[in-house]
PDB file of C-alpha atoms in Angstrom:
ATOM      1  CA  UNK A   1      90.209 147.026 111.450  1.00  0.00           C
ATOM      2  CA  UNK A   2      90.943 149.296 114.531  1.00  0.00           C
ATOM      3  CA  UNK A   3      92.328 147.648 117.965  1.00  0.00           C
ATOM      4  CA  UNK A   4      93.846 149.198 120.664  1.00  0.00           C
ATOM      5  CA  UNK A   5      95.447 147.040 122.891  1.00  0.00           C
ATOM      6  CA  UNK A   6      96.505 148.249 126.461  1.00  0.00           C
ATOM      7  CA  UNK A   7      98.987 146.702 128.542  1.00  0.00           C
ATOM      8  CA  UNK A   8     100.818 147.486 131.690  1.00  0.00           C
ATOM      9  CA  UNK A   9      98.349 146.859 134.286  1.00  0.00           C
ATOM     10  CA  UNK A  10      99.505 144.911 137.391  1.00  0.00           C
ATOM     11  CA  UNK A  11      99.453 144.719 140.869  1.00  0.00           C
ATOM     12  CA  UNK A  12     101.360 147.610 142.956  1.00  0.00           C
ATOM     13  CA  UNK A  13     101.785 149.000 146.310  1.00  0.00           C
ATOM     14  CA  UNK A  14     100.007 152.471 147.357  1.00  0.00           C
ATOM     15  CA  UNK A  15     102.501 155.184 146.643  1.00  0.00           C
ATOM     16  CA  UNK A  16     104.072 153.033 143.557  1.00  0.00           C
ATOM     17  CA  UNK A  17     104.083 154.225 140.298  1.00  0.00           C
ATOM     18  CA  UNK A  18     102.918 152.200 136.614  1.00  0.00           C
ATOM     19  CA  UNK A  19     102.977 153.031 133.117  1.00  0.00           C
ATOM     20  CA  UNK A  20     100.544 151.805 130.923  1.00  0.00           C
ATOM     21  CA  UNK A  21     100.692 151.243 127.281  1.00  0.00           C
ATOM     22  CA  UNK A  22      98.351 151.268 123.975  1.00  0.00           C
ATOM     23  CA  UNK A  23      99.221 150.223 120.728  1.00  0.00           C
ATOM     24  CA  UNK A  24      97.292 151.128 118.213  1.00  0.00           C
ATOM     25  CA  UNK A  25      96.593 149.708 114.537  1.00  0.00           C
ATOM     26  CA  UNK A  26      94.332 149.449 111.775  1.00  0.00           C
ATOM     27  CA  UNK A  27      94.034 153.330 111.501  1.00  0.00           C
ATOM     28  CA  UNK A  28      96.336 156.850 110.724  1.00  0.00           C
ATOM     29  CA  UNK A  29      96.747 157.223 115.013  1.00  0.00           C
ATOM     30  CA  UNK A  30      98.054 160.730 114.509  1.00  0.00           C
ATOM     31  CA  UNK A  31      94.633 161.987 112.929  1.00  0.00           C
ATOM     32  CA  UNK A  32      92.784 161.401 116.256  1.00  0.00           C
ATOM     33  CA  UNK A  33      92.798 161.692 119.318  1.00  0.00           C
ATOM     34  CA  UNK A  34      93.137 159.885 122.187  1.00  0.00           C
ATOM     35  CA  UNK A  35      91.628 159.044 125.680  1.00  0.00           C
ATOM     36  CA  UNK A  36      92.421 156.981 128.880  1.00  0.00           C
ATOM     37  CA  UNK A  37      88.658 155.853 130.949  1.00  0.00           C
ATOM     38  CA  UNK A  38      88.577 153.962 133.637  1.00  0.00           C
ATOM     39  CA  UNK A  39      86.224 151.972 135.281  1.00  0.00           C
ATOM     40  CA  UNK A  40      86.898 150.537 138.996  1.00  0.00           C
ATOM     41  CA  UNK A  41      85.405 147.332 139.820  1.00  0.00           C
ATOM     42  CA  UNK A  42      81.613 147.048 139.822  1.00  0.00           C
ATOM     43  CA  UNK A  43      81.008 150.741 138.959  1.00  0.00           C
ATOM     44  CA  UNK A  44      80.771 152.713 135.840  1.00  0.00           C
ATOM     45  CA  UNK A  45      83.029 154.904 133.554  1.00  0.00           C
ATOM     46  CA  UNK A  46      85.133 157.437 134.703  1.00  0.00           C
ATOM     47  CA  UNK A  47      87.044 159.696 131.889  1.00  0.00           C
ATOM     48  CA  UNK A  48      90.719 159.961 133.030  1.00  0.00           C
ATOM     49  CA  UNK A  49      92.664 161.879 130.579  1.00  0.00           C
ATOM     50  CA  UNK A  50      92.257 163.312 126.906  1.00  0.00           C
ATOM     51  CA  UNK A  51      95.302 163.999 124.326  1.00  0.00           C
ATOM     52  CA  UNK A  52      95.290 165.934 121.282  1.00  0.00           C
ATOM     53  CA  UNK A  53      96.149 164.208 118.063  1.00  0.00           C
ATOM     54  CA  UNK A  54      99.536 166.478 118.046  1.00  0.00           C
ATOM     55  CA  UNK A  55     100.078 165.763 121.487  1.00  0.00           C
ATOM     56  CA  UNK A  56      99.792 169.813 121.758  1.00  0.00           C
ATOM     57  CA  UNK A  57      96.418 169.898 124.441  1.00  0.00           C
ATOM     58  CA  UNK A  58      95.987 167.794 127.280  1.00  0.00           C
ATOM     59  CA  UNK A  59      93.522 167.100 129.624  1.00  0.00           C
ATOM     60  CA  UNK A  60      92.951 165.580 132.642  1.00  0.00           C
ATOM     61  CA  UNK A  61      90.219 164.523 135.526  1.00  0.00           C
ATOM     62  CA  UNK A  62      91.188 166.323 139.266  1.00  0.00           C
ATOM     63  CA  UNK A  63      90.797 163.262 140.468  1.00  0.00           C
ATOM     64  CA  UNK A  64      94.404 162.332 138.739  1.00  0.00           C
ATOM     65  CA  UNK A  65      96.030 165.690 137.735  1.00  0.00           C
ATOM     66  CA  UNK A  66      99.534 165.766 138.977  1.00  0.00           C
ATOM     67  CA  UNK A  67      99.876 162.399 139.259  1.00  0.00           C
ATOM     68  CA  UNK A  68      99.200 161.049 136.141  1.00  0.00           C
ATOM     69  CA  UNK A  69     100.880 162.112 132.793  1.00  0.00           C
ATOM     70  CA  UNK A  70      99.312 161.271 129.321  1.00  0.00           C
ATOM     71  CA  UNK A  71     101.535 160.976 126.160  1.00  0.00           C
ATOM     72  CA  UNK A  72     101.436 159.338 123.058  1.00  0.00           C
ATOM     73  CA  UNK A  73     104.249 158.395 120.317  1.00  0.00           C
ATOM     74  CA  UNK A  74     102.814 158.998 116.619  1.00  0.00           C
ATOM     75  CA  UNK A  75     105.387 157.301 115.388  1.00  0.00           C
ATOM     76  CA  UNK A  76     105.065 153.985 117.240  1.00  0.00           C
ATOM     77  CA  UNK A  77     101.407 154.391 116.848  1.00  0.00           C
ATOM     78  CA  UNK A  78     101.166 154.202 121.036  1.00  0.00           C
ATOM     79  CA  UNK A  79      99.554 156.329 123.362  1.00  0.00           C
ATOM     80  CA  UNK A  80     100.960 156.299 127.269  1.00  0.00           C
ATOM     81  CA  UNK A  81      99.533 156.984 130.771  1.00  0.00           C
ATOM     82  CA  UNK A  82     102.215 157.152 133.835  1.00  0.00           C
ATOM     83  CA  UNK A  83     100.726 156.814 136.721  1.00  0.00           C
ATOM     84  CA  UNK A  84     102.444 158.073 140.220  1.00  0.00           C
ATOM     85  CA  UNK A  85     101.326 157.994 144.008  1.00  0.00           C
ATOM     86  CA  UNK A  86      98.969 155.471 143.184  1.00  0.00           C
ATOM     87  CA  UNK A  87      96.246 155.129 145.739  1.00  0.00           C
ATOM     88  CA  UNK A  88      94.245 152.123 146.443  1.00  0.00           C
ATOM     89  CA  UNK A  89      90.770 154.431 144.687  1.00  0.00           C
ATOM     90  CA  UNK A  90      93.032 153.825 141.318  1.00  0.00           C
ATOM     91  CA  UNK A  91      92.043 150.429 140.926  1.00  0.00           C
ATOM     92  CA  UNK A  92      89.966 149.933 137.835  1.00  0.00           C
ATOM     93  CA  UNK A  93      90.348 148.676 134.537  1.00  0.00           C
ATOM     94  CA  UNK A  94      92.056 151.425 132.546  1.00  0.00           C
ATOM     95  CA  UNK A  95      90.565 151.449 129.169  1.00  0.00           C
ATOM     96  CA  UNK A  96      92.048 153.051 125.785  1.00  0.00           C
ATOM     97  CA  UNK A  97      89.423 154.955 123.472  1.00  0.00           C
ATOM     98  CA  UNK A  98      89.767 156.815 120.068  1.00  0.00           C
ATOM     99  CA  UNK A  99      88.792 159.956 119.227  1.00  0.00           C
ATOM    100  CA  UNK A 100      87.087 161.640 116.005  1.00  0.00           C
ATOM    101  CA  UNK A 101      87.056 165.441 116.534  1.00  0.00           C
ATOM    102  CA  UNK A 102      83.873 165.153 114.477  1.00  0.00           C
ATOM    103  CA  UNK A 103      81.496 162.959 116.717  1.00  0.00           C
ATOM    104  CA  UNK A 104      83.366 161.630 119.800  1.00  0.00           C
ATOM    105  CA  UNK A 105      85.240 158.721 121.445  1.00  0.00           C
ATOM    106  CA  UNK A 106      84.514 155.587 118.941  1.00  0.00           C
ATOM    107  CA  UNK A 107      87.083 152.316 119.641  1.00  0.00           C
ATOM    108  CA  UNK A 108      87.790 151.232 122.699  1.00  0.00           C
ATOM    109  CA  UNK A 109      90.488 148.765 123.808  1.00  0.00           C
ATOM    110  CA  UNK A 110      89.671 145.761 125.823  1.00  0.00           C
ATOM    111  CA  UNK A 111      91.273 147.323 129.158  1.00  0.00           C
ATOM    112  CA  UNK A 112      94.141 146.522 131.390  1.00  0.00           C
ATOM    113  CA  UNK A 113      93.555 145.918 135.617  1.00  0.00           C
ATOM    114  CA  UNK A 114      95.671 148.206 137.635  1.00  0.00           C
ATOM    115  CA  UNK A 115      94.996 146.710 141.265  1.00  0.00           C
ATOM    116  CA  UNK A 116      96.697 149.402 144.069  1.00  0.00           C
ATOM    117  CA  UNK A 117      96.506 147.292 147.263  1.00  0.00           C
ATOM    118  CA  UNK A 118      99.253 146.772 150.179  1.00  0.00           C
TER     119      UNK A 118
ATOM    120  CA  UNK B   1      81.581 169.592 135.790  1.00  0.00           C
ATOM    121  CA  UNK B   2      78.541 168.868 133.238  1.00  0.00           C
ATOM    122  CA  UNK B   3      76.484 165.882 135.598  1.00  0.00           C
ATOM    123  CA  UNK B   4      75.095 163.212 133.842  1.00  0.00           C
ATOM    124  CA  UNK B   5      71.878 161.823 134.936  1.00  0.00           C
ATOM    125  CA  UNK B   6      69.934 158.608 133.548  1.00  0.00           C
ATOM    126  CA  UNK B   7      66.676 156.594 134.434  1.00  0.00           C
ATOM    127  CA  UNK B   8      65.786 154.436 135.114  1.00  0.00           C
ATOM    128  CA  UNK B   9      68.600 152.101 136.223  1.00  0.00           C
ATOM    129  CA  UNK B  10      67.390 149.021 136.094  1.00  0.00           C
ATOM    130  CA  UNK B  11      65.390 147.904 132.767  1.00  0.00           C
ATOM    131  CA  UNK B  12      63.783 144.652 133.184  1.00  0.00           C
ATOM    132  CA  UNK B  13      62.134 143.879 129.556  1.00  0.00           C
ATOM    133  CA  UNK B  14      60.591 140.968 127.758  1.00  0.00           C
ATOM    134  CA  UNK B  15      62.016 139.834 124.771  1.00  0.00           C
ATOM    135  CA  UNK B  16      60.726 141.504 121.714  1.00  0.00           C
ATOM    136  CA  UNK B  17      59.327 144.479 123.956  1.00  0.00           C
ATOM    137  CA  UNK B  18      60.717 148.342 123.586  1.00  0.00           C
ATOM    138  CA  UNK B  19      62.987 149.489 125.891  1.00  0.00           C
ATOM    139  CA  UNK B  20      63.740 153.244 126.509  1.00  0.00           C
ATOM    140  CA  UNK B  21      66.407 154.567 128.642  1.00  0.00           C
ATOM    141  CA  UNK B  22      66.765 158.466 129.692  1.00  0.00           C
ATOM    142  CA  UNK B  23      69.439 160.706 129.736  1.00  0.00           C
ATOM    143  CA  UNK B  24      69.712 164.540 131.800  1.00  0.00           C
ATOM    144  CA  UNK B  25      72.518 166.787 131.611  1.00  0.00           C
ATOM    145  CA  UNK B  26      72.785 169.697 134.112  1.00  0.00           C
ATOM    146  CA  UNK B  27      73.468 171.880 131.426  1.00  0.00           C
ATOM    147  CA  UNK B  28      72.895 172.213 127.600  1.00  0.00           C
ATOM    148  CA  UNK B  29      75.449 169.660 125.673  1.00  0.00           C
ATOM    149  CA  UNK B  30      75.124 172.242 122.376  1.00  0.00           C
ATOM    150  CA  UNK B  31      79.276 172.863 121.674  1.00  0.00           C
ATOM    151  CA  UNK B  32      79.979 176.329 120.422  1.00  0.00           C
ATOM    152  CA  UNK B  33      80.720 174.244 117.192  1.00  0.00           C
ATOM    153  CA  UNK B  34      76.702 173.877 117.194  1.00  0.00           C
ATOM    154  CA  UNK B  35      76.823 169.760 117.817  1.00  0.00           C
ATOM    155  CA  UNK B  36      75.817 167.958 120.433  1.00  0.00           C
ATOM    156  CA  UNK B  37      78.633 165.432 121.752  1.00  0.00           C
ATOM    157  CA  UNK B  38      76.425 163.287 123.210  1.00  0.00           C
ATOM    158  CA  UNK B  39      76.713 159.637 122.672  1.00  0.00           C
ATOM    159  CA  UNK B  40      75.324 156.339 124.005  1.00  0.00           C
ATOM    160  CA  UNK B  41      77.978 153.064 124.767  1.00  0.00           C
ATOM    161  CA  UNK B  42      76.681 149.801 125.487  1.00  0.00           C
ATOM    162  CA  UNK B  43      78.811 147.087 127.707  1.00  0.00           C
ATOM    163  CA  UNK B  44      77.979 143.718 127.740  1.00  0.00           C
ATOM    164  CA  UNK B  45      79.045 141.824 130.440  1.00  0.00           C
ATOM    165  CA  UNK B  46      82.598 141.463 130.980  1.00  0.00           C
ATOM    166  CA  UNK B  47      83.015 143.104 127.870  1.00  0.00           C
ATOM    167  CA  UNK B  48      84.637 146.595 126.935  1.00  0.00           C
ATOM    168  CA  UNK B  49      81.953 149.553 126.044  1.00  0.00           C
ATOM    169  CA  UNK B  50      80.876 149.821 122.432  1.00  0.00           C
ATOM    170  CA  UNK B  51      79.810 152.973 120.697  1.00  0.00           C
ATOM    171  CA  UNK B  52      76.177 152.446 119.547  1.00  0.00           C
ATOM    172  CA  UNK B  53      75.323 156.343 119.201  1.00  0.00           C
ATOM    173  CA  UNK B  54      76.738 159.364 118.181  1.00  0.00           C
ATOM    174  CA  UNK B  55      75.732 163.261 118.170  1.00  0.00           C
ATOM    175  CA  UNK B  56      72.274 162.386 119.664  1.00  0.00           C
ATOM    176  CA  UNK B  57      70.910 160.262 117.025  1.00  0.00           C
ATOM    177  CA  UNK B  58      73.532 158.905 114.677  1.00  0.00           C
ATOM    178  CA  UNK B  59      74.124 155.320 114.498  1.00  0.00           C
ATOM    179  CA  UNK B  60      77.406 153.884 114.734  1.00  0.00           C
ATOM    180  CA  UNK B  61      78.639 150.990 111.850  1.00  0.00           C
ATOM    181  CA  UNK B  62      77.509 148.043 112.592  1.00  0.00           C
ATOM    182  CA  UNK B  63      74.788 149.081 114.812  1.00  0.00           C
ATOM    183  CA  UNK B  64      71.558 147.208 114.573  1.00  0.00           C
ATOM    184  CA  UNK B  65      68.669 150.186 113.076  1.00  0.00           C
ATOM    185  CA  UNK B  66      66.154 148.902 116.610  1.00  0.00           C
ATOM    186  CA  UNK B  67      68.651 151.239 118.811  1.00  0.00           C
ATOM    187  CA  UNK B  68      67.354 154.820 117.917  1.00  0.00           C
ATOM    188  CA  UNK B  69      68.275 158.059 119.664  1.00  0.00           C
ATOM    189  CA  UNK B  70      66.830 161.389 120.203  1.00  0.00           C
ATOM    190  CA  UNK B  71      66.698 164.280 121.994  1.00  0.00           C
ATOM    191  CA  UNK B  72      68.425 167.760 122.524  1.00  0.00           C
ATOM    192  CA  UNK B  73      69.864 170.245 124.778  1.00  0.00           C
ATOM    193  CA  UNK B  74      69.903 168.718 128.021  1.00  0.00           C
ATOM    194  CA  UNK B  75      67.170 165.729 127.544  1.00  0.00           C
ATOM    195  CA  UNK B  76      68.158 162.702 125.416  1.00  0.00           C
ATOM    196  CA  UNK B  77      66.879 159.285 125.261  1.00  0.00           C
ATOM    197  CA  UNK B  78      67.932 155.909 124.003  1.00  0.00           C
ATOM    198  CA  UNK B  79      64.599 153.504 122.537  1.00  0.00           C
ATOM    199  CA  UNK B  80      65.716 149.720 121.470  1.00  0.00           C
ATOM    200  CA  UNK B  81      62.471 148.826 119.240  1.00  0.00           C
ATOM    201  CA  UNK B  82      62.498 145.340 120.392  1.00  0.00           C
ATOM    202  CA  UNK B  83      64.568 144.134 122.477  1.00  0.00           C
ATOM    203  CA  UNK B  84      66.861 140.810 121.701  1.00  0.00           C
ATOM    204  CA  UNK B  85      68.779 138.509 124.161  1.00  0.00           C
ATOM    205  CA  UNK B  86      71.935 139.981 122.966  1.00  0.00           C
ATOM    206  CA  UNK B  87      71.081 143.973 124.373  1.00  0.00           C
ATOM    207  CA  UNK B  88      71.680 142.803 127.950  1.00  0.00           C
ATOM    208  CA  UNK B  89      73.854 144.859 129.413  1.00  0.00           C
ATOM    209  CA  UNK B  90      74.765 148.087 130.975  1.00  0.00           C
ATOM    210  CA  UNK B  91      73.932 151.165 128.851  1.00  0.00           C
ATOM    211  CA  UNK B  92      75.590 154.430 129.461  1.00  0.00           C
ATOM    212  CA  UNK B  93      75.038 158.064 128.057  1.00  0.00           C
ATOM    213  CA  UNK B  94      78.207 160.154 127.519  1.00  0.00           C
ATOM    214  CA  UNK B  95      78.757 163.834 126.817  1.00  0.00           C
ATOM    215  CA  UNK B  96      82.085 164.593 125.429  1.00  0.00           C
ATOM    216  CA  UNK B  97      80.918 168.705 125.000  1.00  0.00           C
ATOM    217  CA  UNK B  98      83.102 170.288 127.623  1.00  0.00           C
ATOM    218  CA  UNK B  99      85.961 168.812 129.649  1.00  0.00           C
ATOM    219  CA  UNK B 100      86.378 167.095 131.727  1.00  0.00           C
ATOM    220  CA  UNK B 101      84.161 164.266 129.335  1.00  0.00           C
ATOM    221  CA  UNK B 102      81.258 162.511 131.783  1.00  0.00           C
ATOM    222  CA  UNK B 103      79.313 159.899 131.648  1.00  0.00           C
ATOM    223  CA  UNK B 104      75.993 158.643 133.056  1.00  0.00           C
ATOM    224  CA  UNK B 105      75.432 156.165 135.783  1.00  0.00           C
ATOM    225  CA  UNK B 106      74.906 153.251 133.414  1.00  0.00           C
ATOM    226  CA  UNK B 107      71.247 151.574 133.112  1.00  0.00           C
ATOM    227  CA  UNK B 108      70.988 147.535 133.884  1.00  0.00           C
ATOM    228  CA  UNK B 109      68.940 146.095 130.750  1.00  0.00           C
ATOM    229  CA  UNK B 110      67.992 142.373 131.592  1.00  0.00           C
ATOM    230  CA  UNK B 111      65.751 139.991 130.678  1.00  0.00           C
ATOM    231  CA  UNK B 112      62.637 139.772 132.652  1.00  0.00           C
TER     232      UNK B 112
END
């Protein structure tokens, strides 16, 4: 079955930096693509990022472009989201979705908590 | 930026009663592709969202057949047939037409 597990999130310091992970099984990762949502806490969904299944076209929110990079590792089945100059509006639970080109995002992964406080 | 509007945002419902949630975009979600990317998630609390609807109307696996949805170009809606203790949650429409993807405000189902 598909799963998408994210990990990486923490606690960090305005200004730090993070890099989150997602592995992925139960499915061919390099036919789909890939997305990075967040949601801070007590809100709703914010989109964050988008890569293509090639890793070719990428995406991402103004609220995190230039600060954030997206990547992903067909090989290792893992997709990737570094995060610099964090600001304390980053904290959320950063969620890991799957992509089918034909209908839309599909899986999600249970989240990870990036917390940016001093 | 495509702006994602739903109503209303609070559902209280009694069990086995219809629910029916809304969904505006401020502009047509038709792709040049000719589909609609517009999907409804469900999140339960302290749960992850869930995929319940697809390209307006298509139900994902494992969906239950009382969620239905309809609609087209910039008016959608969501209709649970009757509602069960196990729909309470936030429900959230999502257009993934144009970058960057956007999402609705979410609508509180509960119990009444």
């Amino acid at each position: 079955q598909v799963q998408l597990v994210e990990s990486g999130g923490g606690l960090v310091k305005p200004g730090g930096s993070l890099r989150l992970s997602c592995a992925a099984s139960g499915f061919t990762f390099s036919d789909y693509y890939m997305s990075w949502i967040r949601q801070a806490p007590g809100k709703g969904l914010e989109w964050v990022s988008y890569i293509s299944s090639s890793g070719s076209t990428i995406y991402y929110a103004d609220s995190v472009k230039g600060r954030f990079t997206i990547s992903r590792d067909n090989a290792k089945n893992s997709l990737y989201l570094q995060m610099n100059s964090l600001r304390a509006e980053d904290t959320a639970v950063y969620y890991c979705a799957r992509g089918v080109y034909s209908y839309g995002i599909d899986y999600w992964g249970q989240g990870t908590l990036v917390t940016v406080s001093s | 930026d495509i702006v994602m509007t739903q109503t209303p945002l609070s559902s209280p419902v009694t069990l086995g009663q219809p629910a029916s949630i809304s969904c505006r975009s401020s502009q047509s979600l038709v792709h040049s592709d000719g589909n609609t990317y517009l999907s409804w998630l469900q999140q339960r609390p302290g749960q992850p969202p869930r995929l319940l609807i697809y390209k307006i109307s298509n139900r994902f696996s494992g969906v239950p057949d009382r969620f239905s949805g309809s609609g087209a170009g910039t008016d959608f809606t969501l209709k649970i047939s009757r509602v069960e203790a196990e729909d309470v949650g936030v429900y959230y429409c999502m257009q993934a037409t144009q970058f960057p993807f956007t999402f609705g405000p979410g609508t509180k189902v509960d119990i009444k």
